[in-house]
PDB file of C-alpha atoms in Angstrom:
ATOM      1  CA  MET A 255     -68.750  41.093 -29.272  1.00 55.00           C
ATOM      2  CA  THR A 256     -71.411  38.456 -29.789  1.00 58.00           C
ATOM      3  CA  PHE A 257     -70.829  35.384 -31.990  1.00 54.00           C
ATOM      4  CA  ARG A 258     -73.780  33.691 -33.632  1.00 62.00           C
ATOM      5  CA  LEU A 259     -73.570  30.140 -34.919  1.00 56.00           C
ATOM      6  CA  PRO A 260     -74.871  29.626 -38.442  1.00 61.00           C
ATOM      7  CA  THR A 261     -78.301  28.105 -38.686  1.00 61.00           C
ATOM      8  CA  PRO A 262     -78.091  24.564 -40.148  1.00 56.00           C
ATOM      9  CA  ASP A 263     -79.837  23.932 -43.426  1.00 57.00           C
ATOM     10  CA  LEU A 264     -82.547  21.418 -42.556  1.00 56.00           C
ATOM     11  CA  ARG A 265     -84.090  21.271 -45.983  1.00 60.00           C
ATOM     12  CA  PRO A 266     -84.485  17.680 -47.280  1.00 56.00           C
ATOM     13  CA  LEU A 267     -82.107  16.506 -49.934  1.00 52.00           C
ATOM     14  CA  PRO A 268     -83.514  16.100 -53.412  1.00 55.00           C
ATOM     15  CA  SER A 269     -84.974  12.624 -53.887  1.00 52.00           C
ATOM     16  CA  ASP A 270     -82.796  11.951 -56.935  1.00 53.00           C
ATOM     17  CA  ILE A 271     -79.559  12.075 -54.880  1.00 51.00           C
ATOM     18  CA  PRO A 272     -79.110   8.684 -53.136  1.00 53.00           C
ATOM     19  CA  MET A 273     -77.884   8.558 -49.582  1.00 53.00           C
ATOM     20  CA  PRO A 274     -74.452   6.905 -48.961  1.00 66.00           C
ATOM     21  CA  LEU A 275     -76.100   3.840 -47.375  1.00 68.00           C
ATOM     22  CA  ASP A 276     -78.319   3.436 -50.404  1.00 73.00           C
ATOM     23  CA  ARG A 277     -75.263   3.556 -52.658  1.00 75.00           C
ATOM     24  CA  LEU A 278     -73.578   0.841 -50.603  1.00 73.00           C
ATOM     25  CA  GLN A 279     -76.617  -1.411 -50.832  1.00 77.00           C
ATOM     26  CA  ARG A 280     -76.813  -0.935 -54.591  1.00 79.00           C
ATOM     27  CA  LEU A 281     -73.099  -1.719 -54.943  1.00 79.00           C
ATOM     28  CA  GLN A 282     -73.480  -4.899 -52.888  1.00 80.00           C
ATOM     29  CA  THR A 283     -76.421  -6.025 -55.012  1.00 83.00           C
ATOM     30  CA  TRP A 284     -74.456  -5.364 -58.200  1.00 82.00           C
ATOM     31  CA  LEU A 285     -71.426  -7.306 -56.925  1.00 83.00           C
ATOM     32  CA  VAL A 286     -73.568 -10.294 -55.923  1.00 83.00           C
ATOM     33  CA  ARG A 287     -75.162 -10.375 -59.365  1.00 85.00           C
ATOM     34  CA  LEU A 288     -71.741 -10.130 -61.023  1.00 86.00           C
ATOM     35  CA  LEU A 289     -70.392 -12.995 -58.900  1.00 84.00           C
ATOM     36  CA  LEU A 290     -73.384 -15.185 -59.750  1.00 84.00           C
ATOM     37  CA  ALA A 291     -72.924 -14.438 -63.449  1.00 86.00           C
ATOM     38  CA  ILE A 292     -69.223 -15.407 -63.251  1.00 88.00           C
ATOM     39  CA  LEU A 293     -70.042 -18.659 -61.429  1.00 85.00           C
ATOM     40  CA  ILE A 294     -72.689 -19.562 -64.004  1.00 88.00           C
ATOM     41  CA  LEU A 295     -70.242 -18.828 -66.834  1.00 81.00           C
ATOM     42  CA  LEU A 296     -67.550 -20.982 -65.192  1.00 78.00           C
ATOM     43  CA  ALA A 297     -70.024 -23.827 -64.715  1.00 79.00           C
ATOM     44  CA  VAL A 298     -70.957 -23.681 -68.403  1.00 76.00           C
ATOM     45  CA  VAL A 299     -67.283 -23.653 -69.484  1.00 74.00           C
ATOM     46  CA  VAL A 300     -66.456 -26.628 -67.242  1.00 70.00           C
ATOM     47  CA  ALA A 301     -69.503 -28.579 -68.450  1.00 73.00           C
ATOM     48  CA  VAL A 302     -68.601 -28.002 -72.107  1.00 69.00           C
ATOM     49  CA  ASN A 303     -64.967 -29.037 -71.574  1.00 68.00           C
ATOM     50  CA  VAL A 304     -65.966 -32.158 -69.643  1.00 61.00           C
ATOM     51  CA  HIS A 305     -68.415 -33.105 -72.375  1.00 63.00           C
ATOM     52  CA  GLN A 306     -65.732 -32.641 -75.034  1.00 61.00           C
ATOM     53  CA  GLY A 307     -63.207 -34.672 -73.046  1.00 54.00           C
ATOM     54  CA  ARG A 308     -60.786 -31.813 -72.370  1.00 54.00           C
ATOM     55  CA  LEU A 309     -61.408 -31.937 -68.621  1.00 54.00           C
ATOM     56  CA  THR A 310     -61.464 -35.033 -66.438  1.00 50.00           C
ATOM     57  CA  ARG A 311     -62.159 -35.552 -62.762  1.00 50.00           C
ATOM     58  CA  ARG A 312     -58.450 -35.856 -62.022  1.00 45.00           C
ATOM     59  CA  ILE A 313     -57.620 -32.605 -63.796  1.00 51.00           C
ATOM     60  CA  ILE A 314     -60.445 -30.778 -62.022  1.00 55.00           C
ATOM     61  CA  SER A 315     -59.376 -32.204 -58.655  1.00 51.00           C
ATOM     62  CA  ARG A 316     -55.791 -31.197 -59.320  1.00 47.00           C
ATOM     63  CA  ARG A 317     -56.751 -27.632 -60.246  1.00 52.00           C
ATOM     64  CA  LEU A 318     -58.930 -27.310 -57.139  1.00 53.00           C
ATOM     65  CA  GLY A 319     -56.093 -28.732 -55.066  1.00 49.00           C
ATOM     66  CA  GLN A 320     -53.814 -25.996 -56.379  1.00 44.00           C
ATOM     67  CA  LEU A 321     -56.323 -23.378 -55.232  1.00 49.00           C
ATOM     68  CA  VAL A 322     -57.122 -24.900 -51.844  1.00 45.00           C
ATOM     69  CA  THR A 323     -54.356 -26.786 -50.052  1.00 43.00           C
ATOM     70  CA  LEU A 324     -55.541 -29.022 -47.235  1.00 47.00           C
ATOM     71  CA  PRO A 325     -52.580 -30.903 -45.711  1.00 49.00           C
ATOM     72  CA  GLY A 326     -53.138 -34.646 -45.492  1.00 49.00           C
ATOM     73  CA  LEU A 327     -56.331 -34.576 -47.575  1.00 53.00           C
ATOM     74  CA  HIS A 328     -56.186 -36.311 -50.977  1.00 64.00           C
ATOM     75  CA  ARG A 329     -58.787 -37.245 -53.547  1.00 82.00           C
ATOM     76  CA  TYR A 330     -57.152 -40.670 -53.985  1.00 93.00           C
ATOM     77  CA  GLN A 331     -54.870 -42.857 -51.881  1.00 95.00           C
ATOM     78  CA  VAL A 332     -52.480 -45.363 -53.464  1.00 97.00           C
ATOM     79  CA  ALA A 333     -50.007 -47.907 -52.082  1.00 98.00           C
ATOM     80  CA  VAL A 334     -46.866 -48.822 -54.033  1.00 98.00           C
ATOM     81  CA  ILE A 335     -44.775 -51.811 -52.962  1.00 98.00           C
ATOM     82  CA  ALA A 336     -41.041 -51.648 -53.632  1.00 98.00           C
ATOM     83  CA  GLY A 337     -40.624 -55.312 -54.500  1.00 97.00           C
ATOM     84  CA  HIS A 338     -38.436 -57.343 -52.105  1.00 97.00           C
ATOM     85  CA  ARG A 339     -37.492 -54.277 -50.037  1.00 97.00           C
ATOM     86  CA  GLY A 340     -37.111 -55.103 -46.378  1.00 97.00           C
ATOM     87  CA  PHE A 341     -37.206 -58.839 -47.077  1.00 96.00           C
ATOM     88  CA  ASP A 342     -34.593 -60.105 -49.537  1.00 96.00           C
ATOM     89  CA  SER A 343     -32.620 -59.143 -52.637  1.00 97.00           C
ATOM     90  CA  GLY A 344     -34.850 -60.682 -55.283  1.00 96.00           C
ATOM     91  CA  ALA A 345     -33.018 -61.788 -58.417  1.00 96.00           C
ATOM     92  CA  VAL A 346     -29.228 -61.373 -58.306  1.00 97.00           C
ATOM     93  CA  CYS A 347     -27.135 -61.048 -61.476  1.00 97.00           C
ATOM     94  CA  ASP A 348     -23.590 -62.330 -61.925  1.00 96.00           C
ATOM     95  CA  ASP A 349     -22.175 -58.822 -61.557  1.00 96.00           C
ATOM     96  CA  GLY A 350     -23.955 -58.340 -58.225  1.00 96.00           C
ATOM     97  CA  LEU A 351     -26.868 -56.195 -59.380  1.00 97.00           C
ATOM     98  CA  MET A 352     -29.877 -57.088 -57.238  1.00 98.00           C
ATOM     99  CA  GLU A 353     -33.508 -56.773 -58.207  1.00 98.00           C
ATOM    100  CA  VAL A 354     -34.357 -54.753 -55.101  1.00 98.00           C
ATOM    101  CA  MET A 355     -31.801 -52.157 -56.231  1.00 98.00           C
ATOM    102  CA  VAL A 356     -33.892 -51.688 -59.380  1.00 98.00           C
ATOM    103  CA  ASN A 357     -37.325 -51.816 -57.762  1.00 98.00           C
ATOM    104  CA  GLU A 358     -36.850 -49.309 -54.951  1.00 98.00           C
ATOM    105  CA  PRO A 359     -35.772 -46.238 -56.981  1.00 98.00           C
ATOM    106  CA  VAL A 360     -38.604 -46.832 -59.443  1.00 98.00           C
ATOM    107  CA  ALA A 361     -41.156 -47.143 -56.632  1.00 98.00           C
ATOM    108  CA  GLU A 362     -39.987 -43.883 -55.052  1.00 98.00           C
ATOM    109  CA  LEU A 363     -40.128 -42.073 -58.406  1.00 98.00           C
ATOM    110  CA  VAL A 364     -43.635 -43.425 -59.032  1.00 98.00           C
ATOM    111  CA  ALA A 365     -44.710 -42.027 -55.668  1.00 98.00           C
ATOM    112  CA  GLU A 366     -43.123 -38.667 -56.473  1.00 97.00           C
ATOM    113  CA  ALA A 367     -44.937 -38.461 -59.815  1.00 97.00           C
ATOM    114  CA  LEU A 368     -48.294 -39.347 -58.254  1.00 97.00           C
ATOM    115  CA  ARG A 369     -47.899 -36.836 -55.435  1.00 96.00           C
ATOM    116  CA  LYS A 370     -47.360 -34.096 -57.994  1.00 95.00           C
ATOM    117  CA  GLU A 371     -50.814 -35.014 -59.303  1.00 93.00           C
ATOM    118  CA  GLY A 372     -52.355 -34.638 -55.852  1.00 93.00           C
ATOM    119  CA  VAL A 373     -52.515 -38.368 -55.090  1.00 95.00           C
ATOM    120  CA  GLY A 374     -51.656 -39.603 -51.609  1.00 95.00           C
ATOM    121  CA  VAL A 375     -49.041 -42.380 -51.772  1.00 97.00           C
ATOM    122  CA  ASP A 376     -47.404 -44.795 -49.342  1.00 97.00           C
ATOM    123  CA  VAL A 377     -44.314 -46.709 -50.492  1.00 98.00           C
ATOM    124  CA  LEU A 378     -44.325 -50.032 -48.659  1.00 98.00           C
ATOM    125  CA  ASP A 379     -41.855 -52.842 -48.042  1.00 98.00           C
ATOM    126  CA  GLU A 380     -42.489 -56.304 -49.479  1.00 97.00           C
ATOM    127  CA  TYR A 381     -44.064 -57.654 -46.292  1.00 97.00           C
ATOM    128  CA  ASP A 382     -45.001 -54.326 -44.770  1.00 97.00           C
ATOM    129  CA  PRO A 383     -47.295 -54.580 -41.702  1.00 97.00           C
ATOM    130  CA  MET A 384     -49.415 -51.804 -43.221  1.00 97.00           C
ATOM    131  CA  LEU A 385     -50.665 -54.267 -45.834  1.00 97.00           C
ATOM    132  CA  ASP A 386     -52.877 -56.029 -43.292  1.00 97.00           C
ATOM    133  CA  GLY A 387     -56.403 -54.740 -43.843  1.00 96.00           C
ATOM    134  CA  LEU A 388     -55.161 -51.926 -46.082  1.00 96.00           C
ATOM    135  CA  GLU A 389     -57.890 -50.197 -48.086  1.00 95.00           C
ATOM    136  CA  VAL A 390     -56.740 -47.859 -50.860  1.00 96.00           C
ATOM    137  CA  ASP A 391     -57.870 -46.835 -54.332  1.00 96.00           C
ATOM    138  CA  ALA A 392     -55.101 -48.898 -55.937  1.00 97.00           C
ATOM    139  CA  LEU A 393     -52.265 -51.190 -54.861  1.00 98.00           C
ATOM    140  CA  VAL A 394     -49.370 -51.754 -57.272  1.00 98.00           C
ATOM    141  CA  SER A 395     -46.324 -53.886 -56.533  1.00 98.00           C
ATOM    142  CA  ILE A 396     -43.195 -53.152 -58.564  1.00 98.00           C
ATOM    143  CA  HIS A 397     -40.792 -55.961 -59.446  1.00 98.00           C
ATOM    144  CA  ALA A 398     -38.240 -56.719 -62.144  1.00 97.00           C
ATOM    145  CA  ASP A 399     -37.702 -59.943 -64.060  1.00 96.00           C
ATOM    146  CA  SER A 400     -34.592 -62.121 -64.080  1.00 95.00           C
ATOM    147  CA  CYS A 401     -31.097 -61.431 -65.420  1.00 97.00           C
ATOM    148  CA  VAL A 402     -31.581 -63.364 -68.674  1.00 96.00           C
ATOM    149  CA  ASP A 403     -31.120 -61.610 -72.014  1.00 96.00           C
ATOM    150  CA  LEU A 404     -34.811 -61.093 -72.784  1.00 96.00           C
ATOM    151  CA  SER A 405     -36.957 -57.979 -73.077  1.00 97.00           C
ATOM    152  CA  GLY A 406     -40.496 -57.071 -72.087  1.00 97.00           C
ATOM    153  CA  PHE A 407     -42.758 -56.541 -69.107  1.00 97.00           C
ATOM    154  CA  LYS A 408     -45.780 -58.267 -67.613  1.00 97.00           C
ATOM    155  CA  VAL A 409     -48.706 -57.215 -65.434  1.00 97.00           C
ATOM    156  CA  THR A 410     -51.398 -59.199 -63.696  1.00 96.00           C
ATOM    157  CA  SER A 411     -53.840 -59.102 -60.816  1.00 96.00           C
ATOM    158  CA  GLY A 412     -54.858 -61.806 -58.391  1.00 94.00           C
ATOM    159  CA  GLU A 413     -56.748 -64.936 -59.411  1.00 90.00           C
ATOM    160  CA  GLU A 414     -59.233 -64.713 -56.555  1.00 88.00           C
ATOM    161  CA  THR A 415     -60.950 -61.339 -56.548  1.00 93.00           C
ATOM    162  CA  VAL A 416     -64.402 -59.973 -55.805  1.00 94.00           C
ATOM    163  CA  ILE A 417     -63.785 -56.948 -58.045  1.00 95.00           C
ATOM    164  CA  PRO A 418     -62.590 -58.527 -61.322  1.00 95.00           C
ATOM    165  CA  GLU A 419     -63.640 -55.587 -63.502  1.00 95.00           C
ATOM    166  CA  GLN A 420     -61.680 -53.063 -61.451  1.00 96.00           C
ATOM    167  CA  ASP A 421     -58.623 -55.307 -61.297  1.00 97.00           C
ATOM    168  CA  ALA A 422     -58.790 -55.881 -65.052  1.00 95.00           C
ATOM    169  CA  GLN A 423     -59.051 -52.141 -65.692  1.00 96.00           C
ATOM    170  CA  LEU A 424     -56.011 -51.442 -63.508  1.00 97.00           C
ATOM    171  CA  VAL A 425     -54.009 -54.114 -65.335  1.00 97.00           C
ATOM    172  CA  GLN A 426     -55.072 -52.804 -68.742  1.00 96.00           C
ATOM    173  CA  CYS A 427     -54.230 -49.210 -67.841  1.00 97.00           C
ATOM    174  CA  LEU A 428     -50.782 -50.256 -66.650  1.00 98.00           C
ATOM    175  CA  LYS A 429     -50.143 -52.313 -69.788  1.00 97.00           C
ATOM    176  CA  THR A 430     -51.247 -49.589 -72.174  1.00 97.00           C
ATOM    177  CA  LYS A 431     -49.508 -46.628 -70.549  1.00 97.00           C
ATOM    178  CA  TYR A 432     -46.327 -48.497 -69.639  1.00 98.00           C
ATOM    179  CA  ALA A 433     -45.850 -49.846 -73.160  1.00 97.00           C
ATOM    180  CA  ALA A 434     -46.514 -46.436 -74.716  1.00 97.00           C
ATOM    181  CA  ILE A 435     -44.105 -44.543 -72.454  1.00 98.00           C
ATOM    182  CA  THR A 436     -41.235 -47.040 -72.140  1.00 98.00           C
ATOM    183  CA  GLY A 437     -41.449 -48.645 -75.575  1.00 97.00           C
ATOM    184  CA  LEU A 438     -41.199 -52.107 -74.028  1.00 98.00           C
ATOM    185  CA  PRO A 439     -43.449 -54.875 -75.340  1.00 96.00           C
ATOM    186  CA  VAL A 440     -45.607 -57.082 -73.177  1.00 96.00           C
ATOM    187  CA  HIS A 441     -43.850 -60.401 -72.581  1.00 93.00           C
ATOM    188  CA  PRO A 442     -46.921 -62.595 -73.159  1.00 85.00           C
ATOM    189  CA  ASN A 443     -48.048 -65.725 -71.379  1.00 86.00           C
ATOM    190  CA  THR A 444     -45.200 -65.745 -68.863  1.00 86.00           C
ATOM    191  CA  GLU A 445     -47.072 -64.663 -65.733  1.00 86.00           C
ATOM    192  CA  THR A 446     -46.287 -67.026 -62.885  1.00 86.00           C
ATOM    193  CA  SER A 447     -48.340 -68.511 -60.070  1.00 89.00           C
ATOM    194  CA  ASP A 448     -46.356 -66.293 -57.702  1.00 90.00           C
ATOM    195  CA  MET A 449     -47.809 -63.286 -59.510  1.00 93.00           C
ATOM    196  CA  TYR A 450     -51.402 -64.543 -59.625  1.00 93.00           C
ATOM    197  CA  GLY A 451     -51.214 -65.627 -55.988  1.00 93.00           C
ATOM    198  CA  TYR A 452     -49.191 -62.635 -54.809  1.00 96.00           C
ATOM    199  CA  HIS A 453     -49.334 -62.442 -51.025  1.00 96.00           C
ATOM    200  CA  ALA A 454     -50.291 -58.750 -50.822  1.00 97.00           C
ATOM    201  CA  PHE A 455     -53.548 -59.397 -52.695  1.00 97.00           C
ATOM    202  CA  GLN A 456     -54.615 -61.630 -49.815  1.00 95.00           C
ATOM    203  CA  ARG A 457     -53.727 -59.136 -47.097  1.00 96.00           C
ATOM    204  CA  VAL A 458     -55.481 -55.978 -48.258  1.00 97.00           C
ATOM    205  CA  THR A 459     -59.258 -55.546 -48.127  1.00 95.00           C
ATOM    206  CA  ASP A 460     -61.333 -57.317 -50.767  1.00 94.00           C
ATOM    207  CA  ASN A 461     -62.389 -54.050 -52.404  1.00 95.00           C
ATOM    208  CA  THR A 462     -58.836 -52.790 -52.979  1.00 96.00           C
ATOM    209  CA  PRO A 463     -57.877 -53.066 -56.674  1.00 97.00           C
ATOM    210  CA  GLY A 464     -54.413 -54.571 -57.020  1.00 98.00           C
ATOM    211  CA  ALA A 465     -51.797 -55.413 -59.634  1.00 98.00           C
ATOM    212  CA  ILE A 466     -48.215 -56.602 -59.769  1.00 98.00           C
ATOM    213  CA  ILE A 467     -45.945 -55.426 -62.579  1.00 98.00           C
ATOM    214  CA  GLU A 468     -42.575 -56.798 -63.600  1.00 98.00           C
ATOM    215  CA  ILE A 469     -41.123 -53.718 -65.256  1.00 98.00           C
ATOM    216  CA  GLY A 470     -38.634 -55.525 -67.490  1.00 97.00           C
ATOM    217  CA  PHE A 471     -35.759 -57.986 -67.513  1.00 97.00           C
ATOM    218  CA  ILE A 472     -32.677 -56.982 -65.551  1.00 97.00           C
ATOM    219  CA  GLY A 473     -30.724 -58.703 -68.305  1.00 96.00           C
ATOM    220  CA  GLY A 474     -32.114 -57.442 -71.606  1.00 96.00           C
ATOM    221  CA  ASP A 475     -33.721 -54.235 -70.309  1.00 98.00           C
ATOM    222  CA  ARG A 476     -30.997 -53.218 -67.862  1.00 97.00           C
ATOM    223  CA  ALA A 477     -30.145 -49.901 -69.535  1.00 97.00           C
ATOM    224  CA  LEU A 478     -33.756 -48.732 -69.348  1.00 98.00           C
ATOM    225  CA  LEU A 479     -34.317 -49.954 -65.796  1.00 98.00           C
ATOM    226  CA  THR A 480     -31.125 -48.537 -64.305  1.00 97.00           C
ATOM    227  CA  GLU A 481     -30.279 -45.509 -66.457  1.00 97.00           C
ATOM    228  CA  HIS A 482     -33.804 -44.289 -67.201  1.00 98.00           C
ATOM    229  CA  ALA A 483     -35.694 -45.150 -64.037  1.00 98.00           C
ATOM    230  CA  ASP A 484     -37.626 -41.891 -64.412  1.00 98.00           C
ATOM    231  CA  VAL A 485     -39.120 -43.094 -67.700  1.00 98.00           C
ATOM    232  CA  VAL A 486     -40.000 -46.452 -66.145  1.00 98.00           C
ATOM    233  CA  ALA A 487     -41.637 -44.680 -63.206  1.00 98.00           C
ATOM    234  CA  GLN A 488     -43.656 -42.416 -65.494  1.00 98.00           C
ATOM    235  CA  GLY A 489     -44.988 -45.481 -67.283  1.00 98.00           C
ATOM    236  CA  VAL A 490     -46.214 -46.976 -64.012  1.00 98.00           C
ATOM    237  CA  ALA A 491     -47.514 -43.668 -62.636  1.00 98.00           C
ATOM    238  CA  GLN A 492     -49.476 -42.868 -65.789  1.00 97.00           C
ATOM    239  CA  GLY A 493     -50.985 -46.345 -65.694  1.00 97.00           C
ATOM    240  CA  ILE A 494     -52.185 -45.749 -62.141  1.00 98.00           C
ATOM    241  CA  LEU A 495     -53.544 -42.300 -63.027  1.00 97.00           C
ATOM    242  CA  CYS A 496     -55.328 -43.814 -66.024  1.00 96.00           C
ATOM    243  CA  PHE A 497     -57.106 -46.180 -63.640  1.00 96.00           C
ATOM    244  CA  LEU A 498     -57.938 -43.513 -61.061  1.00 95.00           C
ATOM    245  CA  ASP A 499     -59.264 -41.260 -63.805  1.00 90.00           C
ATOM    246  CA  ARG A 500     -61.361 -44.114 -65.254  1.00 87.00           C
ATOM    247  CA  GLU A 501     -59.958 -43.667 -68.737  1.00 86.00           C
ATOM    248  CA  LYS A 502     -61.532 -45.931 -71.307  1.00 77.00           C
ATOM    249  CA  ILE A 503     -58.787 -48.327 -72.384  1.00 74.00           C
ATOM    250  CA  GLU A 504     -59.607 -51.073 -74.846  1.00 70.00           C
ATOM    251  CA  PRO A 505     -58.060 -54.499 -74.133  1.00 66.00           C
ATOM    252  CA  THR A 506     -54.945 -55.263 -76.162  1.00 60.00           C
ATOM    253  CA  PRO A 507     -54.685 -58.470 -78.251  1.00 57.00           C
ATOM    254  CA  ASP A 508     -52.371 -60.040 -75.674  1.00 57.00           C
ATOM    255  CA  GLY A 509     -55.054 -59.540 -73.036  1.00 51.00           C
TER     256      GLY A 509
END
């Protein structure tokens, strides 16, 4: 018995039926066009929201940081000094409460809040060796006032500065946000020479904006400082974020 293989049909396919490769090329072209259209739409949405004030650089950076995580890479770098830590106790009240015991927890909570916003933070001791030649986007030293029965906070920058506008903006952001969040008033005209001539301002680079804040009186504001350190820390953290985000803050009457 003889078997004969069927003769293949060599007739050309009709021209209106695309080949598989042609289909793939058309699909790729369509997908590229769709992607470009989506990117253009996103760019328009972002531009409109930025123009209307609903999006800021910090918010955009944070959202991008949530999409792409690069360990050790931050849009901003901040240094927070836990006042008196590693050096002495600071003010000491009759019942033994020491200023450093108030400053350190607040400083750590400030750092935690900033890190959640994608900001790199170092919490430093009072005379930390890292201060020498340090260059960061903002330096804030956290202290508390004495044990007397008064209430209020104060913020200032250094007297000698080559970036007075940036320092003033940092101070104003801290004043505005801290007062709004904690409810404490500014204790006016009580900044001391130790604050204006704070040693850390002389140790960091000239182009590092710096401020020192006394977050309240250990006497009159003790309940807030010790029982609601998270609120205190949010006030400081939001002040720093205000500065990093270049929010427009008008000077208050007290300066």
